[in-house]
Amino acid sequence: MNRFLVFAVATLLSCGRADHFTELNDFLRERQMIQDGELPQVIIYISEKGCPVCGREFTEKVRPFVSAPGTLTIVNATGGSIDLTGLLYETATIRHDDKGEFEALGLLKNSGLIFLSEDRIDTVMPLRINEPLDAMEARLRRTLGNP
Amino acid sequence: MVSRVSCYFVLLAAALVMYSSCRTASGSRNVDTFDSLVLHTEWKFSLYYSGVHEDHGTGDEVIFSGDPLTFKTVRVFDTSGRPLYDIPLAAVLDSLGDIDGLTLLSKDRVFVLQNHGANYAIVDALGNVLEIHSLDSVLCANGKDLYSLYVDSKGIGVLGNDIFLSASWYGPCVDTSEAPFDPLAYYSVETRMCKLARLDLSSTEEDLRFWGCDMLAHLGKGTYHTAGSTGASILGGRIFVSSLYSPDLIEVDTGTLEVIRRVPLSHVNGAVGITPPQANLEDEANDGANTRIGTRAYVSDMVIDRPSGRLLVIVPHEVPEDSPPEKQRASRDWSVVVLDPSLAIINEFVLQGTAYRSGAILGLKSGTWVMRSESGIQGALKPKVFHRLLIP
């Protein structure tokens, strides 16, 4: 019985994970945020919600990576609390989400990182107040190499 | 007979509609779309870094709009929207690191507050840093409460040589790292939770007075202590205080800063102000206040309509917390509640957030100007178009 419960819970959790991935995948494709159908390794989400100072620090940490191969940077900001240098115009790897539709997926409420691996969501790293950004930066370097 | 009854019903319905629209007329008739003021900036208009400066000697007005983040510039305009000059902010950013807000003291002097407010600078029209002042020694009030300073959504208030800022309680002045410290107990017993600060620039020493103490409701639980967006509006030589958590508009004496009038405010949907909830996990993550600011009804700004002398209170309307992002925050409809000088409500009209931005209003001698909404980064890059409000 216990084994069945563990199996059921694990199945449910993995289903949830797959649903999130499917939604994300559909979102990126429907809005043509990815080119050639290839998913990025990392999604960098930059938003002005939450703690403004944290958002500024996060943006500075990720700025060297925003155009790196394997990255998709989604910007939901107007420059009210973060420096948009290098993010003002859309490119193949920098896309604007003015309506906040990405947030509606429920993966990230504020800024953060999403690591994808083999057609699944590997890790979601939300920006959290009072938490150092070093772990995020280190994970970016491990995944993308030095910018 | 039937048609006569129907006619009576139609007339009655029309009368009801006319009556109910007396106070809440559709906003479209309150905006003169033929009268435009255009400010050419490439950045979002934000009252933290923008406003109107009037030289009280000559009566001249200028409009300023700044961006210390991406373009690192303040642009000064005449009242027709003609750009006069740009003030670069690179030097003051080098000195202060991060800017919380700024305002013009004169056409060639800018007051700049550092983020978290430990220092401020005075900058000239060329961007040279003329003065830097540390407020470290005066951020401890009465030897007990340590505050930081910030600028709220209404921007920085100026009255003569006095600068009006918002204050956020940081904790006790004493170092609590060695001893067990219960912030809630300290908060409830010791602190007066002052929420505003007045900085006298004419003083040779740093002259900072904390006020608005015991005046307004506040959150308080766990380690999160804030009044949330309390600000002072300086209008026609009078000082008004409003807060995210206050159902009242408060007028204080310009000298003593004591309350001289407290008026409950309402708008078309009922009372304004948020009943202070207990701080929750979202507050700990700094999202609680953001959600409330984005979805609840409160006084977000005040302005005086110079031609009519009436006070205009800006109230964004409440929307459900689970509304999609595009229906929250600046996209919400908002009320302009019109008060006479005695603070009696005499009218109200509603503007659509998708048409006009509640957080971008300029009070000029020529009238009150409201900015057309723009969307996203591309909207922020475009010229800002203001239309004049027609105040009933």
Coordinates of C-alpha atoms in Angstrom, one line a residue:
Chain A
M1 CA 0.0 0.0 0.0
N2 CA 2.8 2.3 1.0
R3 CA 4.6 1.5 -2.2
F4 CA 1.5 2.3 -4.2
L5 CA 1.2 5.7 -2.4
V6 CA 4.8 6.5 -3.1
F7 CA 4.3 5.5 -6.7
A8 CA 1.1 7.5 -7.0
V9 CA 2.6 10.7 -5.4
A10 CA 5.8 10.4 -7.6
T11 CA 3.6 9.9 -10.7
L12 CA 1.5 12.9 -9.8
L13 CA 4.6 15.1 -9.2
S14 CA 6.2 14.0 -12.4
C15 CA 2.9 14.8 -14.2
G16 CA 2.9 18.3 -12.8
R17 CA 6.5 18.7 -13.9
A18 CA 5.6 17.5 -17.4
D19 CA 2.6 19.8 -17.6
H20 CA 4.8 22.8 -16.6
F21 CA 7.3 21.9 -19.3
T22 CA 4.5 21.5 -21.9
E23 CA 3.0 24.8 -21.0
L24 CA 6.4 26.5 -21.1
N25 CA 7.2 24.8 -24.4
D26 CA 3.9 25.8 -25.9
F27 CA 4.3 29.4 -24.6
L28 CA 7.7 29.8 -26.2
R29 CA 6.7 28.4 -29.5
E30 CA 3.3 30.2 -29.7
R31 CA 5.0 33.5 -29.1
Q32 CA 7.9 32.7 -31.3
M33 CA 10.4 33.3 -28.6
I34 CA 12.6 30.5 -29.8
Q35 CA 14.0 30.1 -33.3
D36 CA 14.6 26.9 -35.3
G37 CA 12.5 25.1 -32.7
E38 CA 15.5 24.6 -30.4
L39 CA 14.9 25.2 -26.7
P40 CA 17.4 27.2 -24.7
Q41 CA 19.4 25.7 -21.9
V42 CA 18.6 28.6 -19.6
I43 CA 15.7 31.1 -19.5
I44 CA 16.6 34.3 -17.7
Y45 CA 13.5 36.1 -16.6
I46 CA 13.9 39.8 -15.7
S47 CA 10.9 41.4 -13.9
E48 CA 10.5 44.6 -11.9
K49 CA 8.2 43.0 -9.4
G50 CA 9.4 42.3 -5.9
C51 CA 12.3 44.0 -4.2
P52 CA 13.7 46.7 -6.5
V53 CA 17.3 46.5 -5.1
C54 CA 17.3 42.7 -5.5
G55 CA 16.0 43.1 -9.1
R56 CA 18.8 45.5 -9.9
E57 CA 21.5 43.2 -8.4
F58 CA 20.0 40.2 -10.2
T59 CA 20.0 42.1 -13.5
E60 CA 23.7 43.1 -13.1
K61 CA 24.7 39.5 -12.3
V62 CA 22.9 38.0 -15.4
R63 CA 23.6 40.9 -17.8
P64 CA 26.9 39.2 -19.1
F65 CA 24.8 36.1 -20.0
V66 CA 21.8 37.6 -21.7
S67 CA 23.0 37.2 -25.2
A68 CA 25.0 34.0 -24.7
P69 CA 24.2 31.0 -26.9
G70 CA 21.8 28.7 -25.2
T71 CA 20.1 31.6 -23.4
L72 CA 16.7 33.1 -23.8
T73 CA 16.1 36.3 -21.8
I74 CA 12.5 37.3 -21.2
V75 CA 12.1 40.9 -20.0
N76 CA 9.0 42.1 -18.3
A77 CA 10.2 45.6 -17.3
T78 CA 10.0 49.2 -18.3
G79 CA 13.1 50.6 -16.7
G80 CA 11.3 51.9 -13.6
S81 CA 13.6 50.1 -11.2
I82 CA 16.2 48.3 -13.3
D83 CA 18.9 49.3 -15.8
L84 CA 17.7 48.2 -19.2
T85 CA 21.0 48.8 -21.0
G86 CA 21.4 46.0 -23.5
L87 CA 17.8 44.9 -23.1
L88 CA 15.9 47.7 -24.8
Y89 CA 15.5 46.0 -28.1
E90 CA 14.5 42.5 -28.9
T91 CA 17.0 40.1 -30.5
A92 CA 17.0 36.4 -31.1
T93 CA 17.9 35.8 -27.5
I94 CA 16.2 38.8 -25.8
R95 CA 12.4 39.0 -25.9
H96 CA 10.0 41.4 -24.3
D97 CA 6.9 40.2 -22.4
D98 CA 5.1 43.5 -21.9
K99 CA 1.8 41.9 -20.8
G100 CA 3.4 39.7 -18.2
E101 CA 2.2 36.5 -19.8
F102 CA 5.3 34.6 -18.8
E103 CA 4.5 35.2 -15.2
A104 CA 1.1 33.8 -15.7
L105 CA 2.6 30.4 -16.4
G106 CA 3.3 30.2 -12.7
L107 CA 6.9 29.2 -12.9
L108 CA 8.4 32.4 -11.6
K109 CA 6.6 35.3 -9.8
N110 CA 9.6 37.6 -9.9
S111 CA 13.0 37.5 -11.7
G112 CA 14.8 34.2 -11.8
L113 CA 16.4 31.4 -13.8
I114 CA 14.9 28.3 -15.4
F115 CA 17.3 25.6 -16.5
L116 CA 16.1 23.2 -19.1
S117 CA 17.5 19.8 -19.8
E118 CA 16.5 17.1 -22.2
D119 CA 13.0 18.4 -22.8
R120 CA 12.2 18.9 -19.1
I121 CA 12.5 21.6 -16.6
D122 CA 15.6 20.8 -14.6
T123 CA 15.8 23.6 -12.1
V124 CA 13.9 26.8 -11.3
M125 CA 15.8 29.3 -9.3
P126 CA 13.6 32.3 -8.2
L127 CA 15.2 35.5 -7.0
R128 CA 14.7 35.6 -3.3
I129 CA 15.2 38.5 -0.9
N130 CA 18.2 38.3 1.4
E131 CA 19.6 35.3 -0.5
P132 CA 23.0 35.8 -2.2
L133 CA 23.1 35.7 -6.0
D134 CA 26.3 33.8 -6.1
A135 CA 24.6 30.4 -6.5
M136 CA 22.6 31.6 -9.5
E137 CA 25.7 33.1 -11.1
A138 CA 27.7 29.9 -10.5
R139 CA 25.0 27.8 -12.0
L140 CA 24.9 30.1 -15.1
R141 CA 28.7 29.7 -15.4
R142 CA 28.5 25.9 -15.1
T143 CA 25.8 25.7 -17.7
L144 CA 26.9 28.4 -20.2
G145 CA 30.5 28.8 -19.5
N146 CA 32.2 32.2 -18.8
P147 CA 30.5 35.0 -20.8
Chain B
M1 CA -51.6 53.3 -22.0
V2 CA -48.8 50.7 -22.2
S3 CA -46.7 53.0 -24.2
R4 CA -47.2 55.8 -21.7
V5 CA -46.1 53.6 -18.8
S6 CA -43.1 52.5 -20.9
C7 CA -42.3 56.1 -21.5
Y8 CA -42.4 56.8 -17.7
F9 CA -40.1 53.9 -17.1
V10 CA -37.6 55.1 -19.7
L11 CA -37.7 58.6 -18.2
L12 CA -37.2 57.2 -14.7
A13 CA -34.3 55.0 -15.9
A14 CA -32.7 58.0 -17.6
A15 CA -33.1 60.1 -14.5
L16 CA -31.5 57.4 -12.4
V17 CA -28.6 57.1 -14.8
M18 CA -28.1 60.9 -14.8
Y19 CA -28.3 61.0 -11.0
S20 CA -25.8 58.1 -10.5
S21 CA -23.4 59.7 -12.9
C22 CA -23.4 63.1 -11.1
R23 CA -20.4 62.1 -9.0
T24 CA -18.8 59.6 -11.3
A25 CA -19.0 61.1 -14.7
S26 CA -17.2 59.2 -17.4
G27 CA -13.6 60.4 -17.5
S28 CA -13.5 60.9 -21.3
R29 CA -15.3 64.2 -21.0
N30 CA -12.8 65.3 -18.3
V31 CA -9.8 65.2 -20.6
D32 CA -9.2 67.8 -23.3
T33 CA -7.6 65.6 -25.9
F34 CA -7.0 68.6 -28.2
D35 CA -4.6 70.1 -25.7
S36 CA -1.4 68.1 -25.7
L37 CA 1.9 68.4 -23.9
V38 CA 4.6 66.2 -25.3
L39 CA 7.8 65.3 -23.4
H40 CA 10.5 63.7 -25.5
T41 CA 12.2 61.2 -23.3
E42 CA 13.4 57.6 -23.9
W43 CA 12.6 56.4 -20.5
K44 CA 9.6 55.6 -18.3
F45 CA 8.0 58.7 -16.7
S46 CA 8.3 58.1 -12.9
L47 CA 7.4 60.6 -10.2
Y48 CA 10.5 59.3 -8.2
Y49 CA 12.6 61.2 -10.7
S50 CA 10.2 63.6 -12.3
G51 CA 7.9 66.6 -11.5
V52 CA 7.4 70.3 -11.8
H53 CA 9.6 73.0 -10.3
E54 CA 8.3 76.5 -9.8
D55 CA 10.7 79.3 -9.1
H56 CA 8.9 81.2 -6.4
G57 CA 10.9 84.4 -7.2
T58 CA 10.1 84.6 -10.9
G59 CA 7.1 82.3 -11.0
D60 CA 8.7 80.4 -13.9
E61 CA 7.9 76.7 -14.1
V62 CA 9.9 73.9 -15.6
I63 CA 9.1 70.2 -16.0
F64 CA 11.8 67.6 -15.3
S65 CA 11.9 63.9 -16.0
G66 CA 14.9 61.7 -15.1
D67 CA 16.1 58.2 -15.4
P68 CA 19.1 57.3 -13.1
L69 CA 19.0 53.7 -14.2
T70 CA 19.4 53.2 -18.0
F71 CA 19.9 56.7 -19.5
K72 CA 21.4 58.3 -16.3
T73 CA 20.0 61.7 -17.2
V74 CA 17.5 64.3 -16.0
R75 CA 15.9 66.3 -18.9
V76 CA 14.5 69.7 -18.1
F77 CA 11.6 71.1 -20.3
D78 CA 9.7 74.3 -20.4
T79 CA 6.0 74.2 -19.9
S80 CA 5.3 73.7 -23.6
G81 CA 7.4 70.6 -23.6
R82 CA 10.5 72.1 -25.3
P83 CA 13.7 70.4 -24.0
L84 CA 15.9 73.0 -22.3
Y85 CA 18.9 70.9 -21.2
D86 CA 20.0 67.5 -19.9
I87 CA 21.7 67.0 -16.5
P88 CA 24.0 64.0 -16.6
L89 CA 23.8 61.8 -13.5
A90 CA 27.0 59.8 -14.1
A91 CA 29.0 61.7 -11.5
V92 CA 26.4 61.5 -8.7
L93 CA 25.9 57.8 -9.5
D94 CA 29.6 57.4 -9.0
S95 CA 29.3 59.1 -5.6
L96 CA 26.1 57.6 -4.3
G97 CA 26.0 54.3 -6.1
D98 CA 22.3 54.0 -6.3
I99 CA 19.6 56.7 -6.5
D100 CA 16.2 56.4 -4.8
G101 CA 14.7 59.7 -6.0
L102 CA 15.5 63.2 -7.0
T103 CA 13.9 66.6 -7.4
L104 CA 14.8 70.0 -8.7
L105 CA 15.6 72.7 -6.0
S106 CA 16.1 75.3 -8.7
K107 CA 16.7 75.3 -12.4
D108 CA 20.3 74.4 -11.8
R109 CA 20.3 72.5 -8.5
V110 CA 19.1 68.9 -8.1
F111 CA 18.6 67.2 -4.8
V112 CA 19.5 63.5 -5.1
L113 CA 18.7 60.9 -2.4
Q114 CA 20.7 57.7 -2.2
N115 CA 18.9 54.4 -2.2
H116 CA 18.3 53.6 1.5
G117 CA 18.8 57.2 2.2
A118 CA 22.0 57.4 4.2
N119 CA 23.4 60.1 1.9
Y120 CA 22.2 62.8 -0.3
A121 CA 23.9 65.0 -2.9
I122 CA 23.3 68.4 -4.5
V123 CA 24.1 68.4 -8.2
D124 CA 24.4 71.4 -10.6
A125 CA 22.9 71.6 -14.1
L126 CA 26.1 70.2 -15.6
G127 CA 25.9 67.2 -13.4
N128 CA 28.8 68.2 -11.1
V129 CA 28.3 67.0 -7.6
L130 CA 28.4 70.2 -5.5
E131 CA 27.8 68.7 -2.1
I132 CA 27.5 65.2 -0.5
H133 CA 26.0 64.9 2.9
S134 CA 25.9 61.9 5.2
L135 CA 22.8 61.4 7.3
D136 CA 24.3 58.5 9.3
S137 CA 24.5 60.5 12.5
V138 CA 20.9 61.6 12.4
L139 CA 19.1 58.5 11.3
C140 CA 18.8 57.4 14.9
A141 CA 15.7 59.2 16.4
N142 CA 15.5 59.9 20.1
G143 CA 18.5 57.5 20.6
K144 CA 16.2 54.6 20.0
D145 CA 14.8 54.1 16.5
L146 CA 16.9 53.7 13.5
Y147 CA 15.3 54.8 10.2
S148 CA 16.1 54.7 6.6
L149 CA 14.7 57.2 4.2
Y150 CA 12.9 56.6 0.9
V151 CA 10.9 58.3 -1.7
D152 CA 7.3 57.1 -2.2
S153 CA 5.1 57.1 -5.3
K154 CA 4.2 60.8 -4.9
G155 CA 7.8 61.9 -5.3
I156 CA 9.9 64.2 -3.1
G157 CA 8.1 67.1 -1.5
V158 CA 9.7 70.5 -1.3
L159 CA 8.5 73.5 0.9
G160 CA 10.9 76.3 1.1
N161 CA 14.2 74.9 2.3
D162 CA 12.6 71.8 3.6
I163 CA 12.6 68.4 1.8
F164 CA 9.9 65.9 2.7
L165 CA 10.8 62.2 2.5
S166 CA 9.3 59.0 3.7
A167 CA 10.9 57.1 6.6
S168 CA 11.1 53.4 7.2
W169 CA 11.8 51.9 10.6
Y170 CA 14.9 49.8 10.4
G171 CA 15.2 48.6 14.0
P172 CA 16.7 49.8 17.3
C173 CA 19.8 52.1 17.1
V174 CA 21.7 49.8 19.4
D175 CA 23.6 46.8 18.0
T176 CA 21.4 43.8 18.7
S177 CA 23.7 41.2 17.2
E178 CA 25.1 40.2 20.7
A179 CA 21.8 39.8 22.6
P180 CA 18.6 38.0 21.8
F181 CA 16.3 40.5 20.1
D182 CA 12.6 40.3 19.7
P183 CA 11.7 42.8 17.0
L184 CA 8.0 42.5 17.5
A185 CA 8.2 43.2 21.2
Y186 CA 10.5 46.1 20.6
Y187 CA 8.3 47.4 17.9
S188 CA 5.1 47.2 19.9
V189 CA 6.6 48.8 23.1
E190 CA 9.5 51.0 22.2
T191 CA 9.1 52.5 18.8
R192 CA 6.7 55.2 17.7
M193 CA 7.0 54.1 14.0
C194 CA 7.5 57.5 12.6
K195 CA 6.8 57.4 8.9
L196 CA 8.0 60.7 7.5
A197 CA 11.1 62.9 7.7
R198 CA 11.8 66.5 7.1
L199 CA 15.2 67.6 6.1
D200 CA 16.1 71.3 6.5
L201 CA 18.6 72.1 3.8
S202 CA 19.3 75.6 5.2
S203 CA 20.8 74.3 8.3
T204 CA 24.6 74.1 8.6
E205 CA 24.3 70.8 10.4
E206 CA 22.3 67.8 9.2
D207 CA 18.8 68.8 10.5
L208 CA 16.5 65.8 10.0
R209 CA 13.3 65.5 11.9
F210 CA 11.2 62.3 12.0
W211 CA 7.4 62.9 12.1
G212 CA 4.1 61.3 11.2
C213 CA 4.7 59.2 14.4
D214 CA 1.6 57.5 15.9
M215 CA -0.4 59.0 13.1
L216 CA -1.1 56.2 10.7
A217 CA -1.9 52.5 10.8
H218 CA 0.8 50.0 10.0
L219 CA 1.7 46.4 9.5
G220 CA 3.7 44.7 12.2
K221 CA 4.4 41.1 12.7
G222 CA 7.6 39.1 12.8
T223 CA 10.5 40.9 11.3
Y224 CA 8.5 43.0 8.9
H225 CA 7.7 46.5 9.9
T226 CA 6.4 49.1 7.6
A227 CA 3.8 51.6 7.0
G228 CA 4.1 51.1 3.3
S229 CA 4.1 54.0 0.9
T230 CA 3.4 56.8 3.3
G231 CA 4.1 60.1 1.7
A232 CA 3.6 63.9 2.1
S233 CA 2.2 66.0 -0.7
I234 CA 3.0 69.7 -0.6
L235 CA 0.2 71.5 -2.4
G236 CA -0.4 75.2 -2.4
G237 CA 1.7 75.7 0.7
R238 CA -0.2 73.0 2.6
I239 CA 1.1 69.6 3.7
F240 CA -1.1 66.5 3.3
V241 CA -0.2 62.9 4.4
S242 CA -1.6 59.8 2.8
S243 CA -0.7 56.2 3.1
L244 CA -1.4 52.8 1.5
Y245 CA -3.0 51.8 4.8
S246 CA -4.9 54.9 5.7
P247 CA -8.6 55.5 5.0
D248 CA -8.1 59.2 5.8
L249 CA -6.5 62.1 4.2
I250 CA -4.5 64.0 6.8
E251 CA -3.5 67.6 6.8
V252 CA -0.7 68.7 9.1
D253 CA 0.5 72.1 10.3
T254 CA 3.4 73.3 8.2
G255 CA 5.4 74.3 11.3
T256 CA 4.6 71.8 14.0
L257 CA 3.7 68.9 11.6
E258 CA 0.9 68.0 14.0
V259 CA -2.5 66.8 12.6
I260 CA -4.9 69.7 12.0
R261 CA -7.4 67.9 9.9
R262 CA -8.3 64.2 9.2
V263 CA -10.9 63.5 6.5
P264 CA -12.2 60.1 5.6
L265 CA -11.9 59.5 1.9
S266 CA -14.2 57.6 -0.4
H267 CA -14.5 57.0 -4.1
V268 CA -17.0 55.4 -6.4
N269 CA -16.3 51.9 -5.1
G270 CA -16.4 52.9 -1.4
A271 CA -13.7 53.7 1.2
V272 CA -10.0 54.0 0.3
G273 CA -7.0 52.7 2.1
I274 CA -6.2 49.1 3.0
T275 CA -7.0 47.8 6.5
P276 CA -3.6 46.7 7.7
P277 CA -3.4 43.0 7.5
Q278 CA -1.0 40.9 9.5
A279 CA 2.2 40.6 7.6
N280 CA 2.5 37.3 5.9
L281 CA 5.1 35.2 4.2
E282 CA 4.6 37.3 1.0
D283 CA 5.6 40.3 3.1
E284 CA 8.7 38.6 4.2
A285 CA 9.5 38.0 0.6
N286 CA 8.7 41.7 -0.1
D287 CA 5.7 40.7 -2.3
G288 CA 2.9 41.4 0.1
A289 CA 2.9 45.2 -0.2
N290 CA 3.5 44.9 -4.0
T291 CA 0.4 42.8 -4.4
R292 CA -1.6 45.2 -2.3
I293 CA -0.2 48.2 -4.2
G294 CA -1.1 46.5 -7.5
T295 CA -4.7 45.5 -6.6
R296 CA -6.2 47.6 -3.8
A297 CA -7.7 51.1 -3.7
Y298 CA -5.6 53.7 -1.9
V299 CA -4.4 57.3 -2.4
S300 CA -1.5 57.0 -4.9
D301 CA -1.0 60.7 -5.6
M302 CA -2.4 64.1 -4.9
V303 CA -2.2 67.3 -7.0
I304 CA -3.6 70.7 -6.8
D305 CA -5.4 71.9 -10.0
R306 CA -3.9 75.4 -10.2
P307 CA -6.6 77.1 -12.3
S308 CA -9.5 76.0 -10.1
G309 CA -7.7 75.7 -6.7
R310 CA -9.2 72.3 -6.2
L311 CA -7.4 69.3 -4.8
L312 CA -7.3 66.1 -6.8
V313 CA -6.9 62.8 -5.1
I314 CA -5.8 59.9 -7.3
V315 CA -7.3 56.5 -6.3
P316 CA -6.6 53.4 -8.4
H317 CA -9.5 51.0 -8.2
E318 CA -9.5 47.7 -6.5
V319 CA -9.2 44.5 -8.6
P320 CA -9.2 40.9 -7.5
E321 CA -5.7 39.7 -6.3
D322 CA -5.9 36.8 -8.8
S323 CA -6.5 39.1 -11.8
P324 CA -4.1 38.5 -14.6
P325 CA -1.0 40.8 -14.6
E326 CA -2.3 42.9 -17.4
K327 CA -5.4 43.8 -15.3
Q328 CA -3.4 44.9 -12.2
R329 CA -1.3 47.8 -11.3
A330 CA -1.2 50.7 -13.8
S331 CA -3.8 49.1 -16.1
R332 CA -6.6 49.5 -13.5
D333 CA -9.2 52.2 -13.8
W334 CA -8.7 55.0 -11.4
S335 CA -10.7 57.8 -9.9
V336 CA -9.9 61.5 -9.7
V337 CA -11.7 62.6 -6.5
V338 CA -12.1 66.4 -6.5
L339 CA -12.0 68.2 -3.2
D340 CA -12.6 71.8 -2.4
P341 CA -10.0 73.6 -0.2
S342 CA -11.8 72.5 2.9
L343 CA -11.3 68.9 1.8
A344 CA -15.0 68.3 1.1
I345 CA -15.5 65.9 -1.8
I346 CA -17.3 67.8 -4.5
N347 CA -16.9 65.6 -7.5
E348 CA -15.3 62.5 -9.0
F349 CA -14.6 61.1 -12.4
V350 CA -13.1 57.8 -13.5
L351 CA -10.3 57.3 -16.1
Q352 CA -9.3 54.1 -17.7
G353 CA -5.9 52.8 -16.8
T354 CA -5.4 51.5 -20.3
A355 CA -5.9 55.1 -21.6
Y356 CA -4.2 57.3 -18.9
R357 CA -1.6 56.5 -16.3
S358 CA -2.6 57.3 -12.7
G359 CA 1.1 57.6 -11.7
A360 CA 2.0 60.3 -14.2
I361 CA 0.3 63.6 -13.4
L362 CA 1.8 67.1 -13.7
G363 CA 0.3 70.1 -11.9
L364 CA 1.1 73.2 -13.8
K365 CA -0.3 76.8 -13.7
S366 CA -2.0 76.0 -17.0
G367 CA -3.8 73.1 -15.5
T368 CA -3.4 69.4 -14.5
W369 CA -1.9 67.2 -17.1
V370 CA -2.3 63.4 -17.3
M371 CA -0.1 61.1 -19.3
R372 CA -1.5 58.8 -21.9
S373 CA -0.7 55.2 -21.1
E374 CA 2.2 53.5 -22.8
S375 CA 3.0 49.9 -22.8
G376 CA 6.2 48.0 -22.3
I377 CA 9.7 49.0 -23.1
Q378 CA 8.8 50.3 -26.6
G379 CA 6.2 52.5 -24.9
A380 CA 8.8 53.9 -22.5
L381 CA 11.0 54.7 -25.4
K382 CA 8.4 56.9 -27.2
P383 CA 7.5 60.5 -26.4
K384 CA 5.2 61.0 -23.5
V385 CA 1.9 62.6 -24.4
F386 CA 0.0 64.5 -21.7
H387 CA -3.6 65.8 -22.0
R388 CA -5.1 68.5 -19.8
L389 CA -7.8 67.5 -17.3
L390 CA -11.0 69.5 -17.3
I391 CA -11.9 69.7 -13.7
P392 CA -15.7 70.0 -13.0

